[in-house]
Amino acid sequence: MFNRENQMQSLESQDLWDVIVIGGGATGLGVALDCSTRGYKTLLLEQVDYAKGTSSRSTKLVHGGVRYLAQGNIDLVREALYERGLMLKNASHLVRNQSFIIPNYKRWDNFLYGFGMKVYDLLSGKLSFGASKYIKAKETLARLSTLNKINLKGGVVYHDGQFDDARLAINIAQSCIENGATLLNHFKVQSLKKSEQGIVNGLVALDTETGNNYDLKARVVVNATGVFTDEVLKMDEAHAKNTIRPSQGIHLVVDAYFLAGQDAIMIPKTTDGRVLFLVPWHNKVVVGTTDTLLDSHSLEPKPLEEEINFILQTANQYLNKKMTRADVRSVFAGLRPLAVPKDANEKTKEISRSHKIIVSDSQLITITGGKWTSYRKMAQDTVNKIIALKKLPPASCKTTGLKIHGANGPIDIANHLYIYGTDKKFIEQLYKEDSSLKELLHPRLPYTKAEVVFAVRNEMARTLEDVLARRVRVLFLDASAAIDIAEEVAQIIGRELKKDTDWEAAQVASFKVLAQQYLLK
């Protein structure tokens, strides 16, 4: 079902699509899932791989947004907290309840943050992840032994969600296909097509694997391309004004001993007014993020030295063990698609994260903004807008209680295969069929050769980067380990895809260049 050959057959046999979605990040996948479950003939095209961009580079949080609460954006927080609860129910194998501690070094902060988190609890309603509470300094240190204890007055515990972003994207893609959609990665949109009346009614796309172009027709085209939004808008109208200004956020990944427990740390106010998180993730700790307005965007944004220094300096103010560059296993950068500031002096942290639907004169539909937690609601609003425009026949949304592929109840994080949910049994079956597939890819990480095979056969992975960045996450957890295993993994993929040694060598060479960006030198 999930192999490229089947998806290509669907592409070539369908003369007219109800919806073509451009972009395979969280937003585009959400739109495709909403459309396919309402019964519309749906095609999604992604220029590289699902969640290649922003959607694999988050802080790994499913949250309402404590910072947005401080800004007074109550509606955004309430909506996100509701969606957070749905994600826990619908993707139970990947989303879990995570406790956070806000360490306080002033007595007034105990009251201030304690009150703020009670408001957060209240807004979550029946979908609460657990009540917040104040804890004394002694208990704070017992739970977070790596904290700086000088002048520590206590802490506030609250609950949010934690997840694996790229893994969820892959599972949503699988859910789309299970509901009748056609999805193709490594498929780049070249241009839009229009009727004599100037209405967008299709597009031309390039299969980057074969070099073949496809002329595709649709009743409606949805632009869900994140930081690439303006490029598609300029396909529609060459002189269209820019609507997006990318904001970069970077994260450092370090070993688990910097937290020494199951709690995450939330630093509520840094020197420039942002928040900083230290979050447990796959037996590592993700530390971030930054918010740096940029003038340009790319598929592989580069961390800036000042961002790296900012995170290290801020984290070290709160830790009793100094975090150094040598401790960083991987550093990754992502770009947020923010609205172009109305005021040149407007700070990125003050720009609304609410999503926005744009209907062009050509009836191209664009969805921008938002965040991972709200992907389902963004999709629902987009499809409802399309129906309101009478571009599609009415049909009700089905995604509120829809289980995502793999969902199977509570997470058992003791076995790293939990990320596969109900697919875990297929990995274990591969172990039985060939015991060599149980071998570890790298001694520092739990991933096995079977997971590479499974990624190619069942998760639409086509390249070495697809596997090591977004299926088994090695590049994001330990960039040096990713480089070490590149050749062996490329050979496994090559065998599965029936590629020659030249293909494997080219994959290894390009991946090693890419992986250098994830290393701190």
Coordinates of C-alpha atoms in Angstrom, one line a residue:
M1 CA 0.0 0.0 0.0
F2 CA 2.7 2.5 1.0
N3 CA 5.2 1.7 -1.9
R4 CA 5.9 4.2 -4.6
E5 CA 4.8 2.0 -7.4
N6 CA 1.2 1.8 -6.0
Q7 CA 1.2 5.6 -5.5
M8 CA 2.4 6.2 -9.1
Q9 CA -0.3 4.0 -10.5
S10 CA -3.0 6.1 -8.7
L11 CA -1.3 9.3 -10.0
E12 CA -1.4 8.1 -13.6
S13 CA -5.0 6.6 -13.5
Q14 CA -6.7 9.7 -12.1
D15 CA -7.7 12.3 -14.6
L16 CA -9.1 14.9 -12.2
W17 CA -8.3 15.4 -8.5
D18 CA -10.7 17.1 -6.1
V19 CA -7.7 18.5 -4.2
I20 CA -4.0 18.7 -4.8
V21 CA -2.0 19.7 -1.8
I22 CA 1.5 21.2 -2.3
G23 CA 3.7 20.5 0.7
G24 CA 4.3 17.5 2.9
G25 CA 4.9 19.1 6.3
A26 CA 2.5 19.0 9.2
T27 CA 0.0 21.4 7.6
G28 CA -0.1 19.8 4.2
L29 CA -0.4 16.3 5.6
G30 CA -3.2 17.5 7.9
V31 CA -5.1 19.0 4.9
A32 CA -4.6 15.8 2.9
L33 CA -5.9 13.7 5.8
D34 CA -8.9 15.9 6.3
C35 CA -9.7 15.9 2.6
S36 CA -9.3 12.1 2.2
T37 CA -11.4 11.3 5.2
R38 CA -14.2 13.5 3.9
G39 CA -14.2 11.5 0.7
Y40 CA -12.4 13.8 -1.7
K41 CA -10.0 12.5 -4.3
T42 CA -6.8 13.8 -2.8
L43 CA -3.2 14.1 -4.1
L44 CA -0.3 15.5 -2.0
L45 CA 3.1 16.3 -3.5
E46 CA 6.3 17.0 -1.5
Q47 CA 9.4 18.3 -3.1
V48 CA 11.8 16.4 -0.9
D49 CA 10.5 14.2 2.0
Y50 CA 7.7 14.4 4.5
A51 CA 8.6 16.8 7.3
K52 CA 11.9 17.6 5.6
G53 CA 11.7 21.3 6.6
T54 CA 10.2 22.9 9.7
S55 CA 8.0 20.0 10.7
S56 CA 11.0 17.8 11.7
R57 CA 12.9 20.6 13.5
S58 CA 10.6 21.5 16.4
T59 CA 11.2 21.5 20.1
K60 CA 9.3 18.2 20.2
L61 CA 6.5 19.7 22.3
V62 CA 2.7 19.3 21.9
H63 CA 1.7 22.3 23.8
G64 CA -0.7 25.3 24.3
G65 CA 2.1 27.7 24.4
V66 CA 3.1 29.1 27.8
R67 CA 4.7 32.1 26.0
Y68 CA 1.4 32.9 24.2
L69 CA -0.4 32.9 27.5
A70 CA 2.0 35.5 28.9
Q71 CA 1.3 37.6 25.8
G72 CA -2.5 37.4 26.5
N73 CA -3.3 35.3 23.4
I74 CA -5.9 33.3 25.3
D75 CA -7.9 32.0 22.3
L76 CA -4.7 30.6 20.6
V77 CA -3.7 28.9 23.9
R78 CA -7.2 27.4 24.4
E79 CA -7.4 26.1 20.9
A80 CA -3.9 24.6 21.1
L81 CA -4.6 22.9 24.5
Y82 CA -7.7 21.3 23.0
E83 CA -5.8 20.0 20.0
R84 CA -3.0 18.8 22.4
G85 CA -5.6 16.6 24.1
L86 CA -6.8 15.2 20.8
M87 CA -3.2 14.4 19.7
L88 CA -2.6 12.4 22.9
K89 CA -5.8 10.4 22.2
N90 CA -5.3 10.0 18.4
A91 CA -1.5 9.4 18.3
S92 CA -1.0 7.7 21.6
H93 CA 2.1 5.9 20.5
L94 CA 4.0 9.1 19.8
V95 CA 2.5 11.7 22.1
R96 CA 3.0 11.5 25.8
N97 CA 2.4 13.5 28.9
Q98 CA 5.6 15.3 30.0
S99 CA 6.1 17.0 33.3
F100 CA 8.0 20.3 33.3
I101 CA 9.6 22.2 36.2
I102 CA 10.0 26.0 36.2
P103 CA 12.9 26.6 38.7
N104 CA 12.4 29.9 40.6
Y105 CA 15.2 31.9 42.1
K106 CA 12.9 34.7 43.4
R107 CA 10.1 34.1 45.9
W108 CA 7.7 36.3 43.9
D109 CA 8.3 34.0 40.9
N110 CA 6.8 31.1 42.8
F111 CA 3.5 32.9 43.0
L112 CA 3.7 34.5 39.5
Y113 CA 4.4 31.3 37.6
G114 CA 2.2 29.2 39.9
F115 CA -0.8 31.5 39.1
G116 CA 0.0 31.5 35.4
M117 CA 0.1 27.7 35.2
K118 CA -3.2 27.4 37.1
V119 CA -4.7 29.6 34.3
Y120 CA -3.0 27.2 31.8
D121 CA -4.7 24.2 33.6
L122 CA -8.0 25.9 33.5
L123 CA -7.9 26.6 29.8
S124 CA -7.1 22.9 29.1
G125 CA -10.5 21.9 30.5
K126 CA -11.4 18.2 30.4
L127 CA -8.4 17.5 28.2
S128 CA -6.0 18.5 31.0
F129 CA -2.7 16.6 31.2
G130 CA -2.5 17.1 35.0
A131 CA -2.7 19.9 37.5
S132 CA 0.2 22.2 38.1
K133 CA 1.6 22.6 41.6
Y134 CA 4.3 24.4 43.6
I135 CA 7.2 22.4 45.0
K136 CA 9.8 23.5 47.6
A137 CA 13.5 23.9 46.7
K138 CA 14.4 20.5 48.3
E139 CA 11.9 18.6 46.1
T140 CA 12.9 20.6 43.1
L141 CA 16.6 19.6 43.5
A142 CA 15.6 16.0 44.3
R143 CA 13.8 15.8 40.9
L144 CA 16.4 17.9 39.0
S145 CA 19.8 17.2 40.6
T146 CA 21.6 19.0 37.8
L147 CA 20.0 22.4 38.7
N148 CA 22.0 25.3 40.0
K149 CA 20.9 25.3 43.7
I150 CA 22.3 28.8 44.7
N151 CA 19.4 30.9 45.7
L152 CA 16.8 28.4 44.5
K153 CA 13.5 29.2 46.1
G154 CA 11.4 26.3 44.7
G155 CA 9.7 25.3 41.5
V156 CA 6.4 25.0 39.7
V157 CA 5.5 21.7 38.1
Y158 CA 3.1 21.7 35.1
H159 CA 2.3 19.2 32.3
D160 CA 2.4 19.4 28.5
G161 CA 2.9 17.0 25.7
Q162 CA 6.1 15.6 24.1
F163 CA 6.4 13.8 20.8
D164 CA 8.5 12.8 17.8
D165 CA 7.6 15.3 15.1
A166 CA 8.9 13.5 11.9
R167 CA 7.6 10.1 13.1
L168 CA 4.2 11.6 13.5
A169 CA 4.4 13.2 10.0
I170 CA 5.2 9.7 8.5
N171 CA 2.3 8.1 10.3
I172 CA -0.1 10.9 9.2
A173 CA 1.1 10.3 5.6
Q174 CA 0.3 6.6 6.1
S175 CA -3.1 7.5 7.4
C176 CA -3.8 9.6 4.4
I177 CA -3.0 6.7 2.1
E178 CA -5.1 4.3 4.2
N179 CA -8.0 6.7 3.6
G180 CA -7.6 6.8 -0.2
A181 CA -5.2 9.7 -0.8
T182 CA -2.2 9.5 -3.1
L183 CA 1.0 10.9 -1.6
L184 CA 4.4 11.3 -3.4
N185 CA 7.6 12.6 -1.9
H186 CA 10.5 13.7 -4.1
F187 CA 8.0 15.3 -6.4
K188 CA 8.5 19.0 -7.1
V189 CA 5.8 21.4 -8.3
Q190 CA 7.1 23.4 -11.3
S191 CA 4.2 25.7 -12.2
L192 CA 0.5 26.2 -11.7
K193 CA -2.1 25.8 -14.5
K194 CA -5.1 28.1 -15.0
S195 CA -8.4 28.1 -16.9
E196 CA -9.3 30.8 -19.5
Q197 CA -10.9 32.7 -16.6
G198 CA -7.7 32.7 -14.7
I199 CA -8.7 30.1 -12.1
V200 CA -6.1 27.7 -10.9
N201 CA -7.1 24.2 -12.1
G202 CA -4.0 22.1 -11.8
L203 CA -0.2 22.1 -11.9
V204 CA 2.9 20.7 -13.5
A205 CA 5.1 18.6 -11.3
L206 CA 8.5 16.9 -11.7
D207 CA 9.3 13.4 -10.4
T208 CA 12.8 14.1 -9.2
E209 CA 13.7 10.4 -9.2
T210 CA 12.9 9.8 -12.9
G211 CA 13.0 13.3 -14.3
N212 CA 9.5 12.9 -15.7
N213 CA 7.0 15.8 -15.7
Y214 CA 3.3 15.3 -15.0
D215 CA 0.4 17.6 -16.0
L216 CA -2.2 17.3 -13.2
K217 CA -5.7 18.7 -13.0
A218 CA -7.6 19.6 -9.9
R219 CA -10.8 21.3 -8.7
V220 CA -8.7 23.1 -6.0
V221 CA -5.0 23.5 -5.2
V222 CA -3.8 24.1 -1.7
N223 CA -0.5 25.8 -1.0
A224 CA 0.8 24.4 2.4
T225 CA 4.5 25.0 1.9
G226 CA 5.5 26.8 5.0
V227 CA 8.5 29.1 4.4
F228 CA 8.2 28.4 0.7
T229 CA 4.7 29.9 0.6
D230 CA 5.7 32.9 -1.4
E231 CA 7.4 30.9 -4.1
V232 CA 4.1 29.2 -4.9
L233 CA 2.2 32.5 -4.6
K234 CA 4.6 33.9 -7.2
M235 CA 3.8 30.9 -9.5
D236 CA 0.3 32.3 -9.3
E237 CA 1.1 36.0 -9.6
A238 CA 4.7 36.9 -10.5
H239 CA 4.5 40.3 -8.8
A240 CA 2.8 39.0 -5.6
K241 CA 4.1 40.7 -2.4
N242 CA 5.9 38.5 0.1
T243 CA 3.7 37.3 2.9
I244 CA 6.3 35.3 4.9
R245 CA 9.4 36.3 6.8
P246 CA 11.3 33.2 8.1
S247 CA 12.3 33.1 11.7
Q248 CA 15.0 30.7 12.7
G249 CA 15.0 28.5 15.8
I250 CA 17.9 26.2 16.6
H251 CA 18.2 23.3 19.1
L252 CA 21.2 21.6 20.7
V253 CA 21.0 17.9 21.5
V254 CA 23.0 16.7 24.5
D255 CA 23.3 13.5 26.5
A256 CA 20.6 12.6 29.1
Y257 CA 22.7 13.3 32.2
F258 CA 22.1 17.0 31.8
L259 CA 18.6 16.4 33.2
A260 CA 19.2 13.3 35.4
G261 CA 15.5 12.5 35.6
Q262 CA 12.2 12.4 33.7
D263 CA 11.3 16.0 34.2
A264 CA 11.9 18.7 31.6
I265 CA 13.0 22.2 32.5
M266 CA 11.3 25.4 31.3
I267 CA 13.2 28.6 31.8
P268 CA 10.5 31.2 31.6
K269 CA 12.4 34.4 30.9
T270 CA 15.8 34.6 29.2
T271 CA 17.9 37.7 28.7
D272 CA 15.9 38.7 25.6
G273 CA 12.5 37.7 26.9
R274 CA 12.2 34.3 25.3
V275 CA 11.6 31.0 27.0
L276 CA 14.1 28.1 26.9
F277 CA 13.3 24.4 27.2
L278 CA 15.4 21.4 28.2
V279 CA 13.3 18.4 27.1
P280 CA 14.0 14.6 27.4
W281 CA 13.8 13.0 24.0
H282 CA 14.9 9.5 22.9
N283 CA 17.3 9.2 25.8
K284 CA 18.9 12.6 24.9
V285 CA 18.0 16.2 25.9
V286 CA 16.8 18.8 23.3
V287 CA 17.7 22.3 24.4
G288 CA 16.2 25.3 22.6
T289 CA 15.0 27.4 21.0
T290 CA 16.0 30.8 19.4
D291 CA 13.9 33.2 17.4
T292 CA 16.0 35.0 14.8
L293 CA 14.4 36.9 11.9
L294 CA 16.1 36.0 8.6
D295 CA 15.9 37.6 5.1
S296 CA 16.0 34.3 3.2
H297 CA 15.2 30.6 3.6
S298 CA 16.5 27.3 2.5
L299 CA 15.8 23.6 2.9
E300 CA 18.9 23.3 5.2
P301 CA 19.1 26.4 7.4
K302 CA 22.4 26.9 9.2
P303 CA 22.7 27.6 13.0
L304 CA 24.3 30.9 13.7
E305 CA 27.2 31.2 16.2
E306 CA 25.3 33.7 18.3
E307 CA 22.3 31.3 18.6
I308 CA 24.5 28.5 19.7
N309 CA 26.2 30.7 22.3
F310 CA 22.9 32.1 23.5
I311 CA 21.6 28.6 24.2
L312 CA 24.7 27.4 26.0
Q313 CA 25.0 30.6 28.1
T314 CA 21.4 30.6 29.1
A315 CA 21.3 26.9 30.0
N316 CA 24.5 27.2 32.0
Q317 CA 22.9 29.9 34.2
Y318 CA 20.5 27.2 35.5
L319 CA 22.8 24.1 35.5
N320 CA 25.4 23.0 38.0
K321 CA 27.3 21.1 35.3
K322 CA 28.6 23.3 32.6
M323 CA 27.3 22.4 29.1
T324 CA 30.0 23.0 26.5
R325 CA 30.3 22.7 22.7
A326 CA 32.0 19.3 23.2
D327 CA 28.8 18.0 24.8
V328 CA 26.6 18.7 21.8
R329 CA 25.8 15.6 19.9
S330 CA 23.8 17.4 17.2
V331 CA 22.6 20.9 16.4
F332 CA 19.7 21.5 14.1
A333 CA 17.9 24.6 12.8
G334 CA 14.3 25.1 11.6
L335 CA 12.4 28.0 10.1
R336 CA 9.0 29.3 11.2
P337 CA 6.8 30.8 8.5
L338 CA 5.9 34.1 10.2
A339 CA 3.7 36.8 8.7
V340 CA 5.8 39.7 7.3
P341 CA 5.9 42.2 10.2
K342 CA 3.7 45.3 9.8
D343 CA 6.3 47.3 11.7
A344 CA 10.0 47.0 11.0
N345 CA 10.6 47.1 14.8
E346 CA 8.2 44.3 15.6
K347 CA 9.9 41.5 17.4
T348 CA 9.4 37.9 16.1
K349 CA 8.3 36.7 19.5
E350 CA 5.4 39.2 19.3
I351 CA 4.1 38.2 15.9
S352 CA 1.0 36.1 16.2
R353 CA 1.4 32.3 15.7
S354 CA -2.3 32.1 14.6
H355 CA -2.9 30.4 11.3
K356 CA -4.2 32.3 8.3
I357 CA -6.0 31.2 5.1
I358 CA -5.5 33.3 2.0
V359 CA -7.7 33.0 -1.1
S360 CA -6.0 34.4 -4.2
D361 CA -8.0 36.0 -7.1
S362 CA -7.1 32.8 -8.9
Q363 CA -8.8 30.7 -6.1
L364 CA -5.5 29.2 -5.1
I365 CA -5.9 28.4 -1.4
T366 CA -2.9 29.1 0.9
I367 CA -2.7 28.1 4.6
T368 CA 0.1 29.7 6.6
G369 CA 1.2 30.2 10.2
G370 CA 0.2 28.0 13.1
K371 CA 2.2 25.3 14.8
W372 CA 2.5 21.5 15.0
T373 CA 0.0 21.2 17.8
S374 CA -2.8 22.8 15.8
Y375 CA -2.2 21.0 12.5
R376 CA -5.5 19.2 12.6
K377 CA -7.5 22.4 13.3
M378 CA -5.7 24.3 10.6
A379 CA -6.6 21.6 8.1
Q380 CA -10.2 21.6 9.2
D381 CA -10.5 25.3 8.8
T382 CA -8.8 25.1 5.4
V383 CA -11.2 22.5 4.1
N384 CA -14.2 24.2 5.5
K385 CA -13.1 27.4 3.7
I386 CA -12.9 25.5 0.4
I387 CA -16.4 24.1 0.9
A388 CA -17.7 27.6 1.8
L389 CA -16.2 28.8 -1.5
K390 CA -18.2 26.0 -3.2
K391 CA -15.1 24.5 -4.6
L392 CA -16.0 21.1 -3.2
P393 CA -19.3 19.5 -2.2
P394 CA -20.2 19.7 1.6
A395 CA -18.9 16.9 3.8
S396 CA -18.3 17.0 7.6
C397 CA -14.8 16.8 9.2
K398 CA -13.9 13.3 10.5
T399 CA -10.5 13.9 12.1
T400 CA -11.5 14.9 15.7
G401 CA -11.5 11.3 16.9
L402 CA -9.5 9.7 14.0
K403 CA -6.7 7.4 15.2
I404 CA -3.4 8.0 13.4
H405 CA -1.6 5.0 11.9
G406 CA 0.2 3.1 14.7
A407 CA -1.9 4.5 17.6
N408 CA -2.1 1.8 20.3
G409 CA -2.5 3.2 23.7
P410 CA 0.1 4.2 26.3
I411 CA 3.8 4.5 25.5
D412 CA 6.3 2.0 26.9
I413 CA 9.5 4.0 26.4
A414 CA 11.6 1.2 27.9
N415 CA 11.6 -0.3 24.4
H416 CA 12.6 2.2 21.7
L417 CA 10.3 0.3 19.2
Y418 CA 7.3 2.0 20.9
I419 CA 7.6 4.7 18.2
Y420 CA 6.1 2.2 15.7
G421 CA 3.0 1.6 17.7
T422 CA 1.0 -1.2 16.1
D423 CA 3.7 -1.6 13.5
K424 CA 6.2 -2.8 16.1
K425 CA 5.2 -6.4 15.4
F426 CA 6.5 -6.0 11.8
I427 CA 9.9 -5.0 13.0
E428 CA 10.0 -7.9 15.3
Q429 CA 8.9 -10.2 12.4
L430 CA 11.9 -9.0 10.4
Y431 CA 14.1 -10.0 13.3
K432 CA 12.7 -13.5 13.1
E433 CA 13.1 -13.8 9.4
D434 CA 16.7 -12.6 9.4
S435 CA 18.5 -12.5 12.7
S436 CA 21.2 -10.2 11.2
L437 CA 18.6 -7.4 11.0
K438 CA 18.5 -7.2 14.8
E439 CA 22.1 -5.9 14.8
L440 CA 22.5 -2.3 16.0
L441 CA 23.3 0.4 13.5
H442 CA 25.6 2.1 16.0
P443 CA 26.7 1.1 19.6
R444 CA 25.6 4.5 21.0
L445 CA 22.0 4.2 19.7
P446 CA 19.2 1.6 19.9
Y447 CA 18.3 1.5 16.2
T448 CA 18.6 -1.7 14.2
K449 CA 19.1 -2.7 10.6
A450 CA 15.5 -4.0 10.4
E451 CA 14.3 -0.4 10.9
V452 CA 16.1 0.7 7.8
V453 CA 14.5 -2.1 5.8
F454 CA 11.1 -1.3 7.2
A455 CA 11.5 2.4 6.5
V456 CA 12.1 1.7 2.8
R457 CA 9.3 -1.0 2.5
N458 CA 6.6 0.6 4.5
E459 CA 7.5 4.2 5.3
M460 CA 8.2 5.7 1.9
A461 CA 11.9 6.4 2.6
R462 CA 13.8 6.9 -0.7
T463 CA 17.2 8.2 0.3
L464 CA 19.8 7.9 3.0
E465 CA 18.8 11.2 4.4
D466 CA 15.1 10.2 4.5
V467 CA 16.1 7.2 6.7
L468 CA 18.8 8.7 9.0
A469 CA 17.1 12.1 9.5
R470 CA 13.4 11.4 9.6
R471 CA 12.7 7.6 10.1
V472 CA 15.3 6.6 12.8
R473 CA 16.3 10.2 13.7
V474 CA 20.0 9.4 14.1
L475 CA 21.1 12.6 12.4
F476 CA 19.2 14.7 15.0
L477 CA 20.4 12.7 18.0
D478 CA 24.0 12.0 17.2
A479 CA 25.4 13.5 14.0
S480 CA 28.8 11.8 14.3
A481 CA 27.1 8.4 14.7
A482 CA 25.1 9.2 11.5
I483 CA 28.2 9.8 9.6
D484 CA 29.8 6.6 10.9
I485 CA 26.9 4.4 9.7
A486 CA 26.2 6.1 6.4
E487 CA 27.8 3.6 4.2
E488 CA 26.3 0.5 5.8
V489 CA 22.8 2.1 5.8
A490 CA 23.2 3.2 2.2
Q491 CA 24.0 -0.4 1.2
I492 CA 20.8 -1.7 3.0
I493 CA 18.7 0.9 1.2
G494 CA 20.4 0.2 -2.1
R495 CA 19.5 -3.5 -1.9
E496 CA 15.9 -2.7 -1.1
L497 CA 15.5 -0.2 -3.9
K498 CA 17.7 -2.3 -6.3
K499 CA 20.2 0.6 -6.8
D500 CA 23.8 0.1 -7.9
T501 CA 27.0 1.0 -6.0
D502 CA 27.3 4.3 -7.8
W503 CA 23.9 5.4 -6.4
E504 CA 25.0 4.2 -2.9
A505 CA 28.3 6.2 -3.1
A506 CA 26.5 9.3 -4.3
Q507 CA 24.1 9.0 -1.4
V508 CA 26.9 8.7 1.1
A509 CA 28.8 11.6 -0.3
S510 CA 25.9 14.0 -0.2
F511 CA 24.7 12.8 3.2
K512 CA 28.2 13.4 4.8
V513 CA 28.2 16.9 3.5
L514 CA 24.8 17.5 4.9
A515 CA 25.7 15.9 8.3
Q516 CA 28.6 18.3 8.8
Q517 CA 26.1 21.1 9.4
Y518 CA 24.7 19.1 12.4
L519 CA 28.2 18.9 14.1
L520 CA 29.6 21.5 16.4
K521 CA 33.2 21.9 15.5

